[in-house]
Coordinates of C-alpha atoms in Angstrom, one line a residue:
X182 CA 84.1 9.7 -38.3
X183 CA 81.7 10.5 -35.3
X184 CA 78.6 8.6 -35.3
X185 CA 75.7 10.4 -35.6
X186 CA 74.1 12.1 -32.5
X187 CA 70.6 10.2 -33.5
X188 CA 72.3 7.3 -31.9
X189 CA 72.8 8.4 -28.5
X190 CA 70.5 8.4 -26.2
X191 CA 68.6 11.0 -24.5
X192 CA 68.9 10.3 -21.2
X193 CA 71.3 8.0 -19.1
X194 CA 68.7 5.3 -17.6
X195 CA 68.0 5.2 -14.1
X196 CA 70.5 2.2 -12.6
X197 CA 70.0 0.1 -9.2
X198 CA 73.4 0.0 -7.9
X199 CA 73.9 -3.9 -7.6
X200 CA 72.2 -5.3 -3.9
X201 CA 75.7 -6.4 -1.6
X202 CA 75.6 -9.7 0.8
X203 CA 74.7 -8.6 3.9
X204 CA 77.6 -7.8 6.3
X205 CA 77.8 -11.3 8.7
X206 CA 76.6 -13.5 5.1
X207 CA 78.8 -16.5 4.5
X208 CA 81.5 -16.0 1.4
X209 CA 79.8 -19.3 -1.0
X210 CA 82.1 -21.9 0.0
X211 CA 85.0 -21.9 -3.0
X212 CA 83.9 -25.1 -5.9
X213 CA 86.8 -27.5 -7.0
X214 CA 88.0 -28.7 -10.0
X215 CA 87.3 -32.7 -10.0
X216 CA 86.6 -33.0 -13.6
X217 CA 89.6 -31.8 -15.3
X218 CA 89.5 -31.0 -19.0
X219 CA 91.9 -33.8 -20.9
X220 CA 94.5 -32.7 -23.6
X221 CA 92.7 -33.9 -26.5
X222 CA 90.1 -31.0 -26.3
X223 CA 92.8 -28.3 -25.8
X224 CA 92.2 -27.0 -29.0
X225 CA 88.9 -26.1 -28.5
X226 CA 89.0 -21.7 -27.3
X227 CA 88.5 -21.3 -23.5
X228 CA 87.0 -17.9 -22.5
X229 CA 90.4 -16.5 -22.2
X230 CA 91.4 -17.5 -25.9
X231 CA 88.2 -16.1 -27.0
X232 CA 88.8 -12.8 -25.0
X233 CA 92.0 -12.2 -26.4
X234 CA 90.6 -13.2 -29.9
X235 CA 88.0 -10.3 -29.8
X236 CA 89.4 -7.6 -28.1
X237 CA 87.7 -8.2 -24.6
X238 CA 90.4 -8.5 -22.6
X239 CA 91.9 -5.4 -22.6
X240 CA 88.2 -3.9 -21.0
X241 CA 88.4 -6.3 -18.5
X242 CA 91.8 -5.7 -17.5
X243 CA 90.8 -1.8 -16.6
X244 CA 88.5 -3.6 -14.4
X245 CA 85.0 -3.1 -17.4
X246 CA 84.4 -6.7 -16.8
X247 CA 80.1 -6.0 -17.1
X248 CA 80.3 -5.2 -13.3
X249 CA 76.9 -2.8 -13.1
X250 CA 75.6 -4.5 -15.6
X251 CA 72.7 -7.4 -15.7
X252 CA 72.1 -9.7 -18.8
X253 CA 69.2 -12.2 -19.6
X254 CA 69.4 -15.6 -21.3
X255 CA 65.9 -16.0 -22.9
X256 CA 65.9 -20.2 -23.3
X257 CA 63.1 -22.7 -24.1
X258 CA 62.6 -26.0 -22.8
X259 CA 66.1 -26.0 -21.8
X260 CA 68.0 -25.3 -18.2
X261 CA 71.1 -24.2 -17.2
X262 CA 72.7 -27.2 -14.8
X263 CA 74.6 -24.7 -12.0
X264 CA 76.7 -27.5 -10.3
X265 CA 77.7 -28.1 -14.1
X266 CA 78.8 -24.6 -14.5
X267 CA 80.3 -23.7 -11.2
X268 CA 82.6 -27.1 -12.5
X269 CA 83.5 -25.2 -15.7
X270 CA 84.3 -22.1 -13.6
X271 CA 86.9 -23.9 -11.6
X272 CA 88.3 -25.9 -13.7
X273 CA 89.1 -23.3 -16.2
X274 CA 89.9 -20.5 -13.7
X275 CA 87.1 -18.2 -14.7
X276 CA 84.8 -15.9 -12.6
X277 CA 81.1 -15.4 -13.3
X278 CA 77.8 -13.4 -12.2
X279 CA 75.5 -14.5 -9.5
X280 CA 72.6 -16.4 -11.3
X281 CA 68.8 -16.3 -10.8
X282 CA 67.3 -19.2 -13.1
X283 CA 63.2 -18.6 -13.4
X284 CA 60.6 -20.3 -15.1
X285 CA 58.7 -18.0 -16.8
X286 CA 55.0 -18.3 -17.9
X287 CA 54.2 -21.5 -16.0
X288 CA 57.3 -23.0 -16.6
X289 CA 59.2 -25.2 -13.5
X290 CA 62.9 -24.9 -13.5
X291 CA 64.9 -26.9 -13.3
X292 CA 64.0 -28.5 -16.9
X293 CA 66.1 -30.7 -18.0
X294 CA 69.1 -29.2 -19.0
X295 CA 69.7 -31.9 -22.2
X296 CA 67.3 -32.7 -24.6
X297 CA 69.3 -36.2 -25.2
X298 CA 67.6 -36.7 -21.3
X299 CA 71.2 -37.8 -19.8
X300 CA 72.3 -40.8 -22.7
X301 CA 75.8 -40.3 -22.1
X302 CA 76.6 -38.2 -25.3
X303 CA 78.9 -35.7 -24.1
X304 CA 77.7 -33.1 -27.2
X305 CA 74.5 -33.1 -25.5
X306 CA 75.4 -30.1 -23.1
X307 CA 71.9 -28.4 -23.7
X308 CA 71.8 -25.2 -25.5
X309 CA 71.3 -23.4 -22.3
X310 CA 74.1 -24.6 -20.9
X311 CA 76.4 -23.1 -23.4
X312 CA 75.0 -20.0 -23.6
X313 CA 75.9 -19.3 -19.9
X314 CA 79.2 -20.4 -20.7
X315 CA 79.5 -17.8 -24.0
X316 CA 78.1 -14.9 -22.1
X317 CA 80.1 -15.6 -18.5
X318 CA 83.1 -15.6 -21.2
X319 CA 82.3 -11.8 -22.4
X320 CA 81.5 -10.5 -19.2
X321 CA 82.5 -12.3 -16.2
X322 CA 81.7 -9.3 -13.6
X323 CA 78.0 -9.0 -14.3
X324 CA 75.8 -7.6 -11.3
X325 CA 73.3 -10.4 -12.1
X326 CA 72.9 -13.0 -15.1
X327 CA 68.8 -14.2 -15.2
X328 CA 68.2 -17.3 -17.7
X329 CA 64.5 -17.0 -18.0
X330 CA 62.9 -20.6 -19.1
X331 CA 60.0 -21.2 -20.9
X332 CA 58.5 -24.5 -21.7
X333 CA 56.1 -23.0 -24.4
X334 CA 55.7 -22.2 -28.2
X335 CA 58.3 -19.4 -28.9
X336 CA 56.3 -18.0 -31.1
X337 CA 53.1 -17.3 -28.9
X338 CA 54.7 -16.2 -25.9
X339 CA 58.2 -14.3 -26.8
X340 CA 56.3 -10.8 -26.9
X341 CA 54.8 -11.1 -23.6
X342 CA 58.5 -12.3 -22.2
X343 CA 59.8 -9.7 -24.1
X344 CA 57.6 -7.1 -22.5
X345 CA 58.3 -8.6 -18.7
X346 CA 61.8 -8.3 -19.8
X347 CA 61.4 -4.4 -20.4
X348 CA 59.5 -4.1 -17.0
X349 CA 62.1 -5.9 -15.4
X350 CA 59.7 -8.4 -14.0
X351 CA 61.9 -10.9 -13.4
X352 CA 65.1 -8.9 -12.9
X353 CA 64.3 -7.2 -9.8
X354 CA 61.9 -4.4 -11.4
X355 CA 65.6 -3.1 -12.8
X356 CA 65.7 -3.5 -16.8
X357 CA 68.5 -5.3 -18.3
X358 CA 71.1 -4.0 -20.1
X359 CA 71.6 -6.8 -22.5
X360 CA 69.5 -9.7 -24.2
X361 CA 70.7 -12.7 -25.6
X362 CA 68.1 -15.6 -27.7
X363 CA 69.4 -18.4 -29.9
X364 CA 66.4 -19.7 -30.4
X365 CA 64.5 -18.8 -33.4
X366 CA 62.3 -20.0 -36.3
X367 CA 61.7 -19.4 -40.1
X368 CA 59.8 -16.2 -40.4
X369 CA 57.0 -18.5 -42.3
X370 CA 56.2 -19.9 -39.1
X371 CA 55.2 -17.0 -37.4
X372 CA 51.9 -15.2 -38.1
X373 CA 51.5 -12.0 -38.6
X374 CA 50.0 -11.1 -35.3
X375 CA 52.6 -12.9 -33.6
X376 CA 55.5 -10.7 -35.4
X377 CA 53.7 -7.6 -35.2
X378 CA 53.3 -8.6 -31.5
X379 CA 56.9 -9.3 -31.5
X380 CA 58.0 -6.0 -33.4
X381 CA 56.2 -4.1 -30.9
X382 CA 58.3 -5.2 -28.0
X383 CA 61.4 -5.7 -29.8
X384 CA 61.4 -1.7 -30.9
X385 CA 60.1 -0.8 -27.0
X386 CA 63.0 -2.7 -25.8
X387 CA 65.6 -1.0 -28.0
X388 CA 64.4 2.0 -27.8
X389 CA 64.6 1.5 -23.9
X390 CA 67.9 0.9 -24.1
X391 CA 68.4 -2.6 -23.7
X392 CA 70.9 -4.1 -26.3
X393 CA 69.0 -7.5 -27.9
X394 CA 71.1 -9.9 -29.5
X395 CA 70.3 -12.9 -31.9
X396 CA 71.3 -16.2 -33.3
X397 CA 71.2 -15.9 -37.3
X398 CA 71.0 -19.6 -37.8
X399 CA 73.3 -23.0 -38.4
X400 CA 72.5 -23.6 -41.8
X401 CA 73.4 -20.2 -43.8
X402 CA 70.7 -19.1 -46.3
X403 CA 69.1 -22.2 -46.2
X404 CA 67.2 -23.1 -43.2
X405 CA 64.3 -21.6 -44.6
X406 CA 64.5 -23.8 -47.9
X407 CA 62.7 -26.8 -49.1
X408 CA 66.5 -28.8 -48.7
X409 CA 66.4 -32.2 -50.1
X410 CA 68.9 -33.7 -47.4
X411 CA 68.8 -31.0 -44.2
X412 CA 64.9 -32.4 -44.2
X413 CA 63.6 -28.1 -44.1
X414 CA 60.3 -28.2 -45.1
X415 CA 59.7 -24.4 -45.9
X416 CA 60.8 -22.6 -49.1
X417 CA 61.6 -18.9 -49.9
X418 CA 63.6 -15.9 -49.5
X419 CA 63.1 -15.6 -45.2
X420 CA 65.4 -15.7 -42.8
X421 CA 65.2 -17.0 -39.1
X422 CA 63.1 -14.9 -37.0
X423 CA 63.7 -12.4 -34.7
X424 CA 66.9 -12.6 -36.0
X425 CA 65.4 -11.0 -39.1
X426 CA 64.3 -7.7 -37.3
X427 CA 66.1 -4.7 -37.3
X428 CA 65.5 -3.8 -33.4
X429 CA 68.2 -7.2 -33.2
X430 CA 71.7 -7.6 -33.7
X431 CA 71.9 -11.0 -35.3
X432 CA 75.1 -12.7 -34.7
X433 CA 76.8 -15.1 -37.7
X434 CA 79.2 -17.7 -38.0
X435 CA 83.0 -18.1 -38.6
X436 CA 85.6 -20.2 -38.1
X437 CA 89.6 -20.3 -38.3
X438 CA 92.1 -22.9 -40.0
X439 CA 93.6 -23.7 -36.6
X440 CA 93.2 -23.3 -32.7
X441 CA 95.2 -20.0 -32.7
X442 CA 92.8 -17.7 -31.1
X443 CA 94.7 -14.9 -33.3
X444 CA 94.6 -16.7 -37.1
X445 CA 92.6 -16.1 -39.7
X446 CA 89.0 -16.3 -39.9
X447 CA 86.8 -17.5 -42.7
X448 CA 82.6 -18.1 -43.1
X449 CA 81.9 -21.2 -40.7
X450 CA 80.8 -23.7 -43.7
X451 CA 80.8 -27.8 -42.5
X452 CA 79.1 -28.2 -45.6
X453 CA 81.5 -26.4 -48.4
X454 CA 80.1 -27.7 -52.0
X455 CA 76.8 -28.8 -53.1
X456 CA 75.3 -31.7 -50.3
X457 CA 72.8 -32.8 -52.3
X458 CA 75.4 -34.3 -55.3
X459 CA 78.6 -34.7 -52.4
X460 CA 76.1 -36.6 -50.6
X461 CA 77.4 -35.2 -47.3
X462 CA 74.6 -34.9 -44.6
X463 CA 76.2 -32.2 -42.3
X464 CA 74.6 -28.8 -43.6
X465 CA 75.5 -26.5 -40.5
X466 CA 77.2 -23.2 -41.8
X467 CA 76.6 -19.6 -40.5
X468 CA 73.2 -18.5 -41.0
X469 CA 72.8 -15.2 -43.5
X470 CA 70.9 -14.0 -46.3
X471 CA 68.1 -11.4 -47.4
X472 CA 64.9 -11.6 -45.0
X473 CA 61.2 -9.9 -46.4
X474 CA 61.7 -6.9 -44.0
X475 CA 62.3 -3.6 -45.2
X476 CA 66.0 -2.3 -45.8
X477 CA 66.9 -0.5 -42.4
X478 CA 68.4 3.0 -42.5
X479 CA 71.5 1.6 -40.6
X480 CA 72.2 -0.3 -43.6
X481 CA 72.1 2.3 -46.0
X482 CA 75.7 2.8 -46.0
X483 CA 77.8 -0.3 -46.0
X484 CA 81.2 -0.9 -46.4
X485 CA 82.5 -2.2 -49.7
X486 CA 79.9 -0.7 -51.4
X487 CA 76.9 -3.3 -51.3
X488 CA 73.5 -2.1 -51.4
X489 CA 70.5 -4.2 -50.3
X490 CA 67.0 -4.5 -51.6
X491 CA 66.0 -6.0 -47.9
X492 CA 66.9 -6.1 -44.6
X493 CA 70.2 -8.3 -44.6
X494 CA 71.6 -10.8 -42.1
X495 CA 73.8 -11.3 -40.3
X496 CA 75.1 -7.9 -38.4
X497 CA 78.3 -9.1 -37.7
X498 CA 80.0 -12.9 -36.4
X499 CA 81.8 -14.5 -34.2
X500 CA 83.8 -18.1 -33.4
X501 CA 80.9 -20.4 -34.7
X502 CA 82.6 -23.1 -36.0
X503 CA 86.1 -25.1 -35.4
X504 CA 87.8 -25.1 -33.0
X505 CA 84.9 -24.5 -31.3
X506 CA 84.3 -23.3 -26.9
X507 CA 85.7 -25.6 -24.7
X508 CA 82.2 -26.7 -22.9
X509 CA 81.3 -29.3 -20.3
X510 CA 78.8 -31.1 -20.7
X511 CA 75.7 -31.1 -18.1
X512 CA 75.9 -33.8 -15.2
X513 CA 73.1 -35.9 -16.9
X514 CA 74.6 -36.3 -20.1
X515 CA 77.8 -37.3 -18.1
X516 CA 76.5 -40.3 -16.3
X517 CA 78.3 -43.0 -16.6
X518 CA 81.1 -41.0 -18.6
X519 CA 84.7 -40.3 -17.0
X520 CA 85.2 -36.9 -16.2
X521 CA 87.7 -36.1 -19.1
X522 CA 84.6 -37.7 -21.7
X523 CA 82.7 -34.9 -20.5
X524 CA 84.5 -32.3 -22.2
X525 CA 84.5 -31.2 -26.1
X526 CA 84.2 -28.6 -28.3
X527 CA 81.1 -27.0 -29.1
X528 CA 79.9 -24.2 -31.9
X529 CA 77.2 -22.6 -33.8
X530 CA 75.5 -19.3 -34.0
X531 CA 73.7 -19.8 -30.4
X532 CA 77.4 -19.5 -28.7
X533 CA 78.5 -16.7 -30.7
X534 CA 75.3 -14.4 -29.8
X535 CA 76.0 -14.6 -26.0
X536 CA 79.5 -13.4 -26.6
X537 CA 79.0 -10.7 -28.0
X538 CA 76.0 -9.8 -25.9
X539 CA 78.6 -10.4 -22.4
X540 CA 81.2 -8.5 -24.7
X541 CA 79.2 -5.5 -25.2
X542 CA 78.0 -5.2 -21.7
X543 CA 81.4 -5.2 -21.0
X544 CA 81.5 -2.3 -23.1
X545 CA 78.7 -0.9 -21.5
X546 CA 80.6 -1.0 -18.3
X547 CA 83.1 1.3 -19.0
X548 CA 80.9 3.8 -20.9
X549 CA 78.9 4.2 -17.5
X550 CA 81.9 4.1 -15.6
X551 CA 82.9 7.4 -17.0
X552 CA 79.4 9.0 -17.4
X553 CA 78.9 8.5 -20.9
X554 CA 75.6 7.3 -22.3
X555 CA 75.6 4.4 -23.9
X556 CA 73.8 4.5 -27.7
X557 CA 70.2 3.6 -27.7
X558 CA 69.7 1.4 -30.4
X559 CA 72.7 -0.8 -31.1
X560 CA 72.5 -1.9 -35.0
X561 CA 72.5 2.1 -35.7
X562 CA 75.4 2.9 -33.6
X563 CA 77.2 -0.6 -35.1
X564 CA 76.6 0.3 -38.9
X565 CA 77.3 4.2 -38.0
X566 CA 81.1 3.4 -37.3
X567 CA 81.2 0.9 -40.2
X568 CA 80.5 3.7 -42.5
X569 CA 83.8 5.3 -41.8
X570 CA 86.7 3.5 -43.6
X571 CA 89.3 4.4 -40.6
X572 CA 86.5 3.5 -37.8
X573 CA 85.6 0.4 -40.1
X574 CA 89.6 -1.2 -40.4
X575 CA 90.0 -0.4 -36.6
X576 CA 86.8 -2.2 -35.1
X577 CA 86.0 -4.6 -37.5
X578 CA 88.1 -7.9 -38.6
X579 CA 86.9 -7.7 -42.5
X580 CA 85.8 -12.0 -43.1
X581 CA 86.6 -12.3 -46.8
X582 CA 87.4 -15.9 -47.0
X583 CA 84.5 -18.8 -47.8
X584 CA 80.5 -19.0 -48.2
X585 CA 77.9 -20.1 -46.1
X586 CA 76.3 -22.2 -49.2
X587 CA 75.2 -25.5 -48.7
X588 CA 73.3 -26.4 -51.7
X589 CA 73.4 -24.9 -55.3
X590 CA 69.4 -23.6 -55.1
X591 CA 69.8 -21.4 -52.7
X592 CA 73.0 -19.6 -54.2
X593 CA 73.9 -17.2 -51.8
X594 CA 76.3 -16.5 -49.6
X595 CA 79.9 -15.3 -50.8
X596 CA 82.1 -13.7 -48.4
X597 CA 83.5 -10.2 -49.9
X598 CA 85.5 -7.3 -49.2
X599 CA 83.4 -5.3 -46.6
X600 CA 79.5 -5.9 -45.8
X601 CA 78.6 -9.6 -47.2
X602 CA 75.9 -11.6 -46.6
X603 CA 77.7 -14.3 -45.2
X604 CA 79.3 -12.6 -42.3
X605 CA 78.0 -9.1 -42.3
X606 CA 80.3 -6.9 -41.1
X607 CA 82.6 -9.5 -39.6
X608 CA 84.0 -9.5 -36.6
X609 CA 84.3 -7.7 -33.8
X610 CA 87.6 -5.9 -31.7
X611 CA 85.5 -5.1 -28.5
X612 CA 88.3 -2.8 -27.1
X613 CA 88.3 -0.4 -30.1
X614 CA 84.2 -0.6 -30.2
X615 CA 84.1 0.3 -27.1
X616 CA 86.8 3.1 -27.6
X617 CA 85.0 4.5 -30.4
X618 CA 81.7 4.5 -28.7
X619 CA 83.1 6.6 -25.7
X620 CA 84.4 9.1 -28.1
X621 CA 81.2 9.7 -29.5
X622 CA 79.5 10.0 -26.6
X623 CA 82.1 12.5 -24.9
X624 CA 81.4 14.8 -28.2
X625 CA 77.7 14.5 -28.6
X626 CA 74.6 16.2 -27.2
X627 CA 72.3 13.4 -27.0
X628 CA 68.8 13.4 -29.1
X629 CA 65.9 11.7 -29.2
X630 CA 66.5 8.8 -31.8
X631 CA 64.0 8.7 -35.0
X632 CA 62.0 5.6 -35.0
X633 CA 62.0 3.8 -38.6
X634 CA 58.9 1.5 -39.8
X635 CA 59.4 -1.9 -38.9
X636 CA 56.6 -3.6 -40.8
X637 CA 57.3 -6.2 -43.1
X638 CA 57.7 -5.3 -46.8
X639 CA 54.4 -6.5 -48.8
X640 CA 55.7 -8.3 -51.4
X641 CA 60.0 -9.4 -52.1
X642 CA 61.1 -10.8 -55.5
X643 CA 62.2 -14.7 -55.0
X644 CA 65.6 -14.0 -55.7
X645 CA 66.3 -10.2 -54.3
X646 CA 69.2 -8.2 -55.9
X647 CA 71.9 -8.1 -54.4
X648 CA 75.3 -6.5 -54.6
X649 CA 78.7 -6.4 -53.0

């Protein structure tokens, strides 16, 4: 099935062709590899496992790599370490964007790219740092990558960066084509202004055109609970927020039984059982559940059947979970290390949003490439070829296999045939998205896209229905 033309968008948006060296600039002299990653980590997916995994590789193989393209990494009180990046580059044979790092809002970059503050704990990479490493991995031809740093209270300032963003204030006055955050907070912890505030540029920057992408959480439906042992002091239904609104594509977990980049997936669950009789103290599973927002239309239509009383997350998942990106960690948290301590395994949520938002700028890449408009609003054009069994089998990898339950109050989420709660839609084959997408937009007239409400519903029972 076609998607429907409400998802295209009405007009191609105006695109800066990406600025050249000049003709006598130096080539950047070419890094080497002196820190080696050591067999014991080999498990652990590289960015070509992961490409092969989802379906990216055959894009960048026709040469849709995210080349006319520029992506933003929104982080907070982290930095990306570049002499830590260009190492990972080299060592595991892997391109990547030109990078412009800015502190936004008063911020000074570089901050300090671990919040361990260089102890010698090679899993303290800093979140920043892997989120170059996740989106580099999706789209390694990017025009530009800007990581955007701000060293103040999410909650107060993410509309304002959010608006810059759209302006393209700190990319060059050109807007960016995709978004990635992995930062986020209960919905609680917000107040109202702040997410009307936030709603306000979230919807502008969809409706622009720029695709946003979202962390749903490490700690499934329960990060928002009063949890006796993860030490989560709020209670209730709500989810992590902006992963929660529908102008996002929030991003949940899985995880596969062994380091095949091809085996089976299943809900990304460290926890599986009930922590608070197992006594186990690790609660990190991909985050999903019912938020207070209303039901979106793009949800209105799920596969398998369910049918949901609120706006459900996540949208779809990715590699969250073992065996985890291979990452290096940043130069301060390698003093005193040898190079081979410095690499391991990394996961959650934040590494699977990236992905999927250097993915889909890959896909962007080739609809552009050929003329075709790519869909305004991303969640609407995701769900619209969900809705079609074929389109659904072809693009999706249906997760059917664990929970992201941690502890028996909060008794939700079961993996199921089709939309779930625990993995959404599952996940992704990039190539045939992108396939699909140019399809529709060879065959449709664009339209102006509709523009549903996006204020929070008044009142939600404590336990929504829900079924699937």
């Amino acid at each position: 099935m076609l998607l429907a033309a409400a998802v295209i968008a009405a007009t191609l948006p105006v695109i800066a062709p990406p600025v050249s060296p000049s003709a006598g600039a130096a080539a950047p002299a070419a890094v080497e590899c002196t820190t080696p990653p050591p067999s014991f980590v080999a498990d652990s997916l590289t960015p070509q496992a992961l490409r092969e995994r989802y379906g990216i590789q055959p894009l960048l193989d026709a040469g849709y790599d995210g080349r006319g393209q520029t992506a933003v990494l929104i982080e907070f009180d982290q930095s990306v370490d570049i002499e830590a990046l260009d190492q990972w580059k080299a060592c595991l044979g892997v391109d990547g964007p030109p990078i412009t790092q800015t502190g936004v809002l008063g911020a000074s970059v570089p901050l300090p790219p671990s919040p361990c503050g260089g102890t010698g704990e090679p899993g303290c990479f800093g979140e920043a740092q892997g989120d170059a490493y996740a989106m580099i991995a999706g789209a390694p031809g990017l025009d530009q990558l800007y990581v955007l740093v701000s060293d103040q209270n999410e909650q107060e300032v993410l509309a304002d960066i959010l608006d810059r963003v759209r302006s393209g204030v700190y990319t060059g006055g050109r807007r960016p084509d995709v978004v990635s955050l992995s930062f986020g907070d209960c919905q609680p912890q917000w107040t109202t202004a702040e997410i009307e505030d936030t709603e306000t540029a979230l919807q502008a920057l969809a409706e622009a055109g720029t695709w946003f992408f979202h962390a749903a959480g490490d700690a499934g439906p329960s990060g928002c609970s009063n949890h006796p042992v993860c030490d989560t002091a709020l209670a209730g239904p709500d989810m992590r927020y902006p992963a929660a609104s529908r102008w996002t594509t929030a991003v949940g977990g899985t995880e596969i039984e062994d380091a095949n980049p091809l085996g089976e997936g299943s809900v990304w669950n460290e926890s599986p059982g009930d922590v608070t009789t197992s006594g186990g103290e690790n609660c990190a599973s991909g985050g999903g559940g019912l938020s207070t927002f209303p039901t979106p239309a793009s949800q209105g239509n799920l596969p398998g059947g369910a049918t949901l009383p609120t706006r459900g997350l996540p949208d779809v998942s990715a590699l969250a979970g073992y065996p985890g990106y291979l990452n290096l960690a940043s130069s301060g948290s390698c003093v005193n290390e040898t190079p081979a301590d410095c690499w391991f395994g990394n996961g959650g949520t934040s590494l699977a949003s990236p992905l999927y938002a250097g993915a889909f700028a890959s896909i962007r890449s080739r609809l552009l490439a050929e003329g075709l408009t790519p869909p305004t609003v991303l969640n609407d054009a995701i769900y619209a070829i969900a809705a079609d069994p074929t389109d659904y089998a072809a693009a999706f990898v249906d997760i059917t296999k664990g929970n992201n339950r941690i502890y028996e109050s909060v008794d939700c989420c079961d993996a199921t045939i089709g939309y779930d709660l625990a993995s959404g839609l599952g996940e992704l084959r990039i190539d045939v998205v992108a396939e699909l997408l140019a399809t529709v937009a060879r065959n449709t007239v664009p339209t102006t896209p509709t523009t549903p409400t996006t204020t929070p519903a008044a009142a939600v029972p404590a336990t929504p229905a829900f079924t699937g």
